[in-house]
PDB file of C-alpha atoms in Angstrom:
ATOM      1  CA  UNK O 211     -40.626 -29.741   9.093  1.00 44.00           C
ATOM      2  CA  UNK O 212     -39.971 -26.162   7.807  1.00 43.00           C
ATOM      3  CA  UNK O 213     -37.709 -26.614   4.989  1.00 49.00           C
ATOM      4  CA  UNK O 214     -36.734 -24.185   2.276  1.00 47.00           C
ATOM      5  CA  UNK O 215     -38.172 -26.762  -0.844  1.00 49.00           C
ATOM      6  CA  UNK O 216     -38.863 -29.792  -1.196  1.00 51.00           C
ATOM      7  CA  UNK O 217     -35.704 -30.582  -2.514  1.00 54.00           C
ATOM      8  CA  UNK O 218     -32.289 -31.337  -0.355  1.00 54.00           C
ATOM      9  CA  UNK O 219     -30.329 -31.429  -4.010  1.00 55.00           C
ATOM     10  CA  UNK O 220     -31.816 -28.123  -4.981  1.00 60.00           C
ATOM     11  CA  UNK O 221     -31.092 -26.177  -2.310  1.00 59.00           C
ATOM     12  CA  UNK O 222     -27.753 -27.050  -1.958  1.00 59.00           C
ATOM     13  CA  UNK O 223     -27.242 -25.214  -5.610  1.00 66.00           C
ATOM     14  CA  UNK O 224     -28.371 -21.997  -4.432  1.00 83.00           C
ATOM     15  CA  UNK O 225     -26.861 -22.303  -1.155  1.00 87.00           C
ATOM     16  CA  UNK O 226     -23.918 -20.026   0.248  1.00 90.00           C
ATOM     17  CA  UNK O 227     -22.250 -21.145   3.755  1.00 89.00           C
ATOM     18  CA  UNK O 228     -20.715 -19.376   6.128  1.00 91.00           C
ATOM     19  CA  UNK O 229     -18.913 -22.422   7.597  1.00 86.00           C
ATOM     20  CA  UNK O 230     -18.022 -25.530   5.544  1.00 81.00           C
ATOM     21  CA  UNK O 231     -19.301 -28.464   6.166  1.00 77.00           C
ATOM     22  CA  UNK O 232     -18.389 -31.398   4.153  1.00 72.00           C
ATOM     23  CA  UNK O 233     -21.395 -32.735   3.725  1.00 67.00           C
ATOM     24  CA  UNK O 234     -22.273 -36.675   3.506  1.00 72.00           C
ATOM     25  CA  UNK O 235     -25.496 -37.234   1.543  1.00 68.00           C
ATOM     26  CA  UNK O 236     -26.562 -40.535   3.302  1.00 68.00           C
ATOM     27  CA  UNK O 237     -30.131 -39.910   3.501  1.00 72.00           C
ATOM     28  CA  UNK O 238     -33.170 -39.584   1.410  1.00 74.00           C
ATOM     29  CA  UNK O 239     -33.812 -36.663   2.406  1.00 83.00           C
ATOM     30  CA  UNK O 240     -31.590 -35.389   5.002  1.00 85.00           C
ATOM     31  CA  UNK O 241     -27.985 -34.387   4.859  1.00 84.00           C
ATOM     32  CA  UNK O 242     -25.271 -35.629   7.523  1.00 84.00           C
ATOM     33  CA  UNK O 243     -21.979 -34.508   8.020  1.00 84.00           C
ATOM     34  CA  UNK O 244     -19.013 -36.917   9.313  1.00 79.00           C
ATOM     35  CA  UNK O 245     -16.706 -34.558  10.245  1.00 79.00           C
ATOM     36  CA  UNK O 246     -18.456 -33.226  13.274  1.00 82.00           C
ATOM     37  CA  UNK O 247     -21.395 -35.430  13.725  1.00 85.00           C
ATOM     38  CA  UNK O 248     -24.355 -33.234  12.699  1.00 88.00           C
ATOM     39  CA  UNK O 249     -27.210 -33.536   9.818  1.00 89.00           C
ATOM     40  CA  UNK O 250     -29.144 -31.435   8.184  1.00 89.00           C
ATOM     41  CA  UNK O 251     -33.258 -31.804   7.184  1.00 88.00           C
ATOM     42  CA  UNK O 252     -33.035 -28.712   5.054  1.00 85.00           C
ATOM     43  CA  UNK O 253     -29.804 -28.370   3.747  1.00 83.00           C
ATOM     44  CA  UNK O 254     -28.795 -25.188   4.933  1.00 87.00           C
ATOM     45  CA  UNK O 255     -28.889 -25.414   8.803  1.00 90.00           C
ATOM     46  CA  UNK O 256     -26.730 -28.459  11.340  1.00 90.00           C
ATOM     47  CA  UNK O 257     -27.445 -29.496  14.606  1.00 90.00           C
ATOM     48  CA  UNK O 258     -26.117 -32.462  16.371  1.00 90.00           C
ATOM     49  CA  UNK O 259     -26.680 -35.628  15.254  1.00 87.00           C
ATOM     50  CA  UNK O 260     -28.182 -37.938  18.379  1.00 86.00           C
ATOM     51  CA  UNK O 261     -25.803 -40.619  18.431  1.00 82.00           C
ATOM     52  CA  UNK O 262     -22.584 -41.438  16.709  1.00 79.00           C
ATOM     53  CA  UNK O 263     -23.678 -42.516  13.099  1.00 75.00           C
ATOM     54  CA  UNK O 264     -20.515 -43.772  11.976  1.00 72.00           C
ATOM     55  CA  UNK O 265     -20.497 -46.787  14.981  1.00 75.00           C
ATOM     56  CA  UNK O 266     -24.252 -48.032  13.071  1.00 72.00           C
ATOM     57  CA  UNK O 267     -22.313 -48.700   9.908  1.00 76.00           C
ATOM     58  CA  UNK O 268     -25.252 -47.146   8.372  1.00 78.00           C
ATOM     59  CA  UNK O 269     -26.230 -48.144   4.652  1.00 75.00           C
ATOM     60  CA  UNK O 270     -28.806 -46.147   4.354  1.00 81.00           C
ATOM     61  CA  UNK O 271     -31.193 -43.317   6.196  1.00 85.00           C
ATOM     62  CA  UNK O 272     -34.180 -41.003   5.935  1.00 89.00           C
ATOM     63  CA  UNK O 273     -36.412 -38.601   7.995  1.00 90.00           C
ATOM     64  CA  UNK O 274     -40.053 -39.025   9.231  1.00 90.00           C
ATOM     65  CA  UNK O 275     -42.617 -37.450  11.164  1.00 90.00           C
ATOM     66  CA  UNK O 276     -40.127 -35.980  13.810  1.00 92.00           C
ATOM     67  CA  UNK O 277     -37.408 -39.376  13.694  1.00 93.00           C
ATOM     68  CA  UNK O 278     -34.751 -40.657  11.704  1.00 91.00           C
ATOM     69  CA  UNK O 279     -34.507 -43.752  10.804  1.00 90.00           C
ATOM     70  CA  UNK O 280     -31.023 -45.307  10.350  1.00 88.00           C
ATOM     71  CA  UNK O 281     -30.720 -49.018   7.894  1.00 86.00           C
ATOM     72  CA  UNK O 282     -28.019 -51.203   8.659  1.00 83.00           C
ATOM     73  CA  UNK O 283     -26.997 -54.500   7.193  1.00 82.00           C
ATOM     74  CA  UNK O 284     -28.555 -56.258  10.148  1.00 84.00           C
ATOM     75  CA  UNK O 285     -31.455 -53.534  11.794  1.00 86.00           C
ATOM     76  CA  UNK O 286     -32.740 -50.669  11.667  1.00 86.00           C
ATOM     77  CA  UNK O 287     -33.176 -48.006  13.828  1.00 88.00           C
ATOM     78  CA  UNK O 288     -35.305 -45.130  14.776  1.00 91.00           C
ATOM     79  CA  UNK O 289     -33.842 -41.944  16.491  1.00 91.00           C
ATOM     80  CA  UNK O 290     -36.383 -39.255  18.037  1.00 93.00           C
ATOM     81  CA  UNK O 291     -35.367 -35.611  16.984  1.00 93.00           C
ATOM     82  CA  UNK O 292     -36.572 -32.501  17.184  1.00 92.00           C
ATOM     83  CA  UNK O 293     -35.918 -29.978  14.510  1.00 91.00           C
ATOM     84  CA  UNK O 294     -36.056 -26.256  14.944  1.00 90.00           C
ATOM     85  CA  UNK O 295     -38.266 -23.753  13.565  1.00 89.00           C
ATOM     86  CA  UNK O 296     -35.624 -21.916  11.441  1.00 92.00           C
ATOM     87  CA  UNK O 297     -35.322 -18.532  10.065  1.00 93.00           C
ATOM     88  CA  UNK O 298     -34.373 -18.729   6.593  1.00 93.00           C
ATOM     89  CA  UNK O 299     -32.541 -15.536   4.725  1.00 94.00           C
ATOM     90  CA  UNK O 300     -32.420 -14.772   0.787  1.00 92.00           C
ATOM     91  CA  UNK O 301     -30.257 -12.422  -0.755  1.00 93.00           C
ATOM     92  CA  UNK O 302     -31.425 -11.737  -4.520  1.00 92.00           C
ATOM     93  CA  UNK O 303     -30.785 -15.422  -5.734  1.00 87.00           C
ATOM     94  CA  UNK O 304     -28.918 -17.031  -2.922  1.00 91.00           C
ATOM     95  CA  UNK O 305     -29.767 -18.402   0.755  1.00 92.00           C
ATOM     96  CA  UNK O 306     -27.362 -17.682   3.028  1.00 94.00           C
ATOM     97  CA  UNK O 307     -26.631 -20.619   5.536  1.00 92.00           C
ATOM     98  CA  UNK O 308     -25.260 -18.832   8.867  1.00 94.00           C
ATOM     99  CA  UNK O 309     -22.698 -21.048  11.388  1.00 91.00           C
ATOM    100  CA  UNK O 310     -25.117 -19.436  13.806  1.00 93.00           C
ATOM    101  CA  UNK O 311     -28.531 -18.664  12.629  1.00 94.00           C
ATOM    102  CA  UNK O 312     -30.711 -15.873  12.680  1.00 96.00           C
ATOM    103  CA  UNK O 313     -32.948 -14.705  16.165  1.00 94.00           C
ATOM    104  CA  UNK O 314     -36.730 -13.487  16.200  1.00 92.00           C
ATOM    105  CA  UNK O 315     -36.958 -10.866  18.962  1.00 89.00           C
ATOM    106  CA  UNK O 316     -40.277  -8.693  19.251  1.00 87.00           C
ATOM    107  CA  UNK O 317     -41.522  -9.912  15.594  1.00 89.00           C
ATOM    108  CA  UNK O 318     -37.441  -8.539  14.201  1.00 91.00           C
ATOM    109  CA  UNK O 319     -35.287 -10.487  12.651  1.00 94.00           C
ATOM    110  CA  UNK O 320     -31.565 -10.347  13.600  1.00 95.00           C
ATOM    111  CA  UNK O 321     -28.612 -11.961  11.625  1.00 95.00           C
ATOM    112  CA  UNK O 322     -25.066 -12.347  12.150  1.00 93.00           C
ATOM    113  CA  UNK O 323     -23.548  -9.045  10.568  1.00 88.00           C
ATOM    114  CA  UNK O 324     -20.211 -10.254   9.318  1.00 88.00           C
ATOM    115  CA  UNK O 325     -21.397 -12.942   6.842  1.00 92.00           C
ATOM    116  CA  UNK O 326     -24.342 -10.896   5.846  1.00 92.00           C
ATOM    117  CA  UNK O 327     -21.447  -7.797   5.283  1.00 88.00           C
ATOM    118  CA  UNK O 328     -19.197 -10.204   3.364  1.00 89.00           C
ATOM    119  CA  UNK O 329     -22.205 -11.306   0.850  1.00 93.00           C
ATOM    120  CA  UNK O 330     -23.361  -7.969   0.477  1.00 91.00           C
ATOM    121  CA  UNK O 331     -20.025  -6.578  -0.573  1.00 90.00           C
ATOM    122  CA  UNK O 332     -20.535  -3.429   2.087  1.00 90.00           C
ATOM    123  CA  UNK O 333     -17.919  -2.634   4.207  1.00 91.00           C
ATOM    124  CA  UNK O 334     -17.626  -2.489   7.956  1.00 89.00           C
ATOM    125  CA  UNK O 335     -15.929  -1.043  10.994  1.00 90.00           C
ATOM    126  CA  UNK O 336     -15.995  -2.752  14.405  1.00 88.00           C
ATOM    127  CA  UNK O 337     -14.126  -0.452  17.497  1.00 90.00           C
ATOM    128  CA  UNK O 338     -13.818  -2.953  20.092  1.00 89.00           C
ATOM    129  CA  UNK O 339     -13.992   0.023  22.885  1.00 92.00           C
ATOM    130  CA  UNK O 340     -17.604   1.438  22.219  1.00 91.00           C
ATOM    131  CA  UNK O 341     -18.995  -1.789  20.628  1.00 91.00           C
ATOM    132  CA  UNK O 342     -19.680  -0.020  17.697  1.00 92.00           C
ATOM    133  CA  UNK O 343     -20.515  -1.181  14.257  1.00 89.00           C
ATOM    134  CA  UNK O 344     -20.611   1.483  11.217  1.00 92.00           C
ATOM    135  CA  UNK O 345     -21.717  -0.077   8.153  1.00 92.00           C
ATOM    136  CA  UNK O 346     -21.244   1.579   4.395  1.00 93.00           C
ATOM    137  CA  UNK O 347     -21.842   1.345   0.823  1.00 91.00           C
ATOM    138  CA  UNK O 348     -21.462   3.683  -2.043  1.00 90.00           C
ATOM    139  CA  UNK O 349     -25.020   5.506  -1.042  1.00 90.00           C
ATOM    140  CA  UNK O 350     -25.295   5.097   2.493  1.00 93.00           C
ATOM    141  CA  UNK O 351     -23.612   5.130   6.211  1.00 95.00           C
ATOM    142  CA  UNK O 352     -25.267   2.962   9.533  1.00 94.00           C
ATOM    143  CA  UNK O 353     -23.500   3.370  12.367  1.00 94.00           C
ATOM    144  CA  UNK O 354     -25.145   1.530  15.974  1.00 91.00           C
ATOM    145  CA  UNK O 355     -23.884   0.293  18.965  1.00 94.00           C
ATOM    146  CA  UNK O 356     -24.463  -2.625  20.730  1.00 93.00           C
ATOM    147  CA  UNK O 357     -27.419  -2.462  23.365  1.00 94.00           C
ATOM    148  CA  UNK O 358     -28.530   0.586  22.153  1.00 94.00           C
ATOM    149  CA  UNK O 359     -31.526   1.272  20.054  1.00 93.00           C
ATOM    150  CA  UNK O 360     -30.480   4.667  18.556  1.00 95.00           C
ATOM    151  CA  UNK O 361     -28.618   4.210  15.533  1.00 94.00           C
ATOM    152  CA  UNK O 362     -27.179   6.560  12.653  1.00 95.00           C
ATOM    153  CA  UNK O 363     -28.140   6.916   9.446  1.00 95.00           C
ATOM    154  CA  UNK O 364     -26.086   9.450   7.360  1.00 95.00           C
ATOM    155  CA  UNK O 365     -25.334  11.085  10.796  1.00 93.00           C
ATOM    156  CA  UNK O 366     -28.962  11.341  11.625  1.00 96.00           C
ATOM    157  CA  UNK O 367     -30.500   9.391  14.897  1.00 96.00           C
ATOM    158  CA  UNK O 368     -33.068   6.740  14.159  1.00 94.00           C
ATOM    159  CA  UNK O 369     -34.660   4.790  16.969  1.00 93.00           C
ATOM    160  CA  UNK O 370     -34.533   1.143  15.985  1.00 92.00           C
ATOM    161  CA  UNK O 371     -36.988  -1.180  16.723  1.00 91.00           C
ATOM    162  CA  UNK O 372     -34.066  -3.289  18.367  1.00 93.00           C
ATOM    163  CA  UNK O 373     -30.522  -3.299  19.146  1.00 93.00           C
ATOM    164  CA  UNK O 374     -27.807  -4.879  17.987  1.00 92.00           C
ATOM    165  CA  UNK O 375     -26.168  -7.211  20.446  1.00 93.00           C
ATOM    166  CA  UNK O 376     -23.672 -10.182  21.367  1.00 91.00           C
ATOM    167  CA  UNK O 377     -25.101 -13.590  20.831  1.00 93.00           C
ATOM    168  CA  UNK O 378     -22.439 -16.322  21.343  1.00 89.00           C
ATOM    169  CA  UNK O 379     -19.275 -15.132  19.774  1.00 86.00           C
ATOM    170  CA  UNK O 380     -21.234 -12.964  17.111  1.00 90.00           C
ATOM    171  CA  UNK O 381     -23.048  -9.768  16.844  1.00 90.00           C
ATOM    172  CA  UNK O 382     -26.631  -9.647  15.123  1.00 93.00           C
ATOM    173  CA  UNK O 383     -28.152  -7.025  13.773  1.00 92.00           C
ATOM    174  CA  UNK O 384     -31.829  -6.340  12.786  1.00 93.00           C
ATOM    175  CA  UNK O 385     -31.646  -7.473   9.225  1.00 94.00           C
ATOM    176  CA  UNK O 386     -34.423  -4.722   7.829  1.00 93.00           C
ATOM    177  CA  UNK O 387     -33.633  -2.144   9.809  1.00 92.00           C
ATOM    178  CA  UNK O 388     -30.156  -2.375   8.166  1.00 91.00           C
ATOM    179  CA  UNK O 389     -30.738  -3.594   4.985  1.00 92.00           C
ATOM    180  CA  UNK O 390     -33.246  -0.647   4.182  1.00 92.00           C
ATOM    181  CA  UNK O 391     -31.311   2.084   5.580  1.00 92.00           C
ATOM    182  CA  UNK O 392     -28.478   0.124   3.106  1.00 91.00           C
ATOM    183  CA  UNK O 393     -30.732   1.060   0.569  1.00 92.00           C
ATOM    184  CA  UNK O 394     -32.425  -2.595  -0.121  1.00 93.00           C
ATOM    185  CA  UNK O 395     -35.629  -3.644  -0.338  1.00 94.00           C
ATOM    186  CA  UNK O 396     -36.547  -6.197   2.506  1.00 94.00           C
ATOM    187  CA  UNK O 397     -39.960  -8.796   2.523  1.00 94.00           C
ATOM    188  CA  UNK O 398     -40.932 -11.793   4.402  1.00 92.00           C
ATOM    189  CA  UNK O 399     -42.517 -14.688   3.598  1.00 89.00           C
ATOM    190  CA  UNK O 400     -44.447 -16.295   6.324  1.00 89.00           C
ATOM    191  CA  UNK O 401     -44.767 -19.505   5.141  1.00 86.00           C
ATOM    192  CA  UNK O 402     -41.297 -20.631   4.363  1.00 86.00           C
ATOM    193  CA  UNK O 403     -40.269 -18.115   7.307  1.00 89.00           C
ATOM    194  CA  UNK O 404     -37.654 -16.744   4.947  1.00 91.00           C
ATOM    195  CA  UNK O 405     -36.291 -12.762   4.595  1.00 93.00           C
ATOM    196  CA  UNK O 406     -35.557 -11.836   1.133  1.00 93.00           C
ATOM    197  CA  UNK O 407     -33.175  -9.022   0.603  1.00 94.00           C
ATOM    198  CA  UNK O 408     -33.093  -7.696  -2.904  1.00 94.00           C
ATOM    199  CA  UNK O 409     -30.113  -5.371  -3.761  1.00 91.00           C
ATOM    200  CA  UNK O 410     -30.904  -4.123  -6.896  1.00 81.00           C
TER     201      UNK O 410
END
């Protein structure tokens, strides 16, 4: 299971959401959530939990091997699951936790841009009639549109890698693409699949 650490506990202090979640901490080492039925195996990431966990009056629970296995007073029971292969993203000391989480396309990473914006602390522009974003800081100006690979930089064209575009209700961007024309240093860390931005 590709988890951020080993830890459910410590994650969750270095952990910034973009949606709430009032999380439950039933498990030993998997998060659930009662308000909309969903649980976590890494603390940062929810998906739907198979079945409704509050009818199994469940005492206790924990993951293994690809199920989760719920204790009652009387039974227990095991519940097949599959668990994604999630992107993780760092900025400096703090993973964010997207309400929709980041897309690999052609080896790129794309995020959500709004939350990304928000934790940055850069400011952007959306016009809703040319589906354009223009990001800024104190340094630096991006400005792209979505479908198209030819962004701004300071005015200047660039040819991106990939576009920015719609997924569900938000738009993505290609996370180093933006973050180093930002002026931030971008790596990647196979293993734990995770993007770390560094701002300073």
């Amino acid at each position: 299971v590709p988890v951020y650490s080993n830890s459910l506990k410590e994650n969750a202090k270095h952990v910034v959401y973009e949606k709430k979640y009032g999380n439950s901490f039933i498990g030993a080492n998997f998060y659930y959530t009662h308000a909309n039925n969903q649980y976590s195996l890494d603390g940062i990431y929810f998906q739907e939990f198979p079945v409704d966990i509050d009818e199994y009056f469940c005492t206790n629970g924990w993951y293994k091997d690809g199920y989760l296995y719920l204790e009652t007073e009387t039974q227990y029971y095991k519940l097949k699951v599959d668990w994604p292969d999630y992107t993780y993203i760092k900025l400096d000391d703090k993973i964010l936790a997207f309400e929709q989480p980041p897309v690999v396309e052609n080896d790129r990473t794309l995020v959500p841009m709004r939350f990304l914006f928000e934790q940055l602390g850069d400011s952007v522009a959306w016009d809703e009639e040319t589906q354009t974003v223009t990001a800024s800081n104190e340094s630096n100006t991006v400005t792209f549109s979505i479908g198209s690979r030819i962004a701004e930089v300071n005015n200047a064209p660039i040819t991106m890698d990939v576009p920015a575009q719609l997924i569900g209700d938000k738009t993505y961007v290609p996370l180093r693409f933006l973050s180093e024309n930002l002026g931030y240093t971008v790596s990647w860390d196979e293993e734990t699949r995770t993007a770390s931005v560094i701002t300073e």
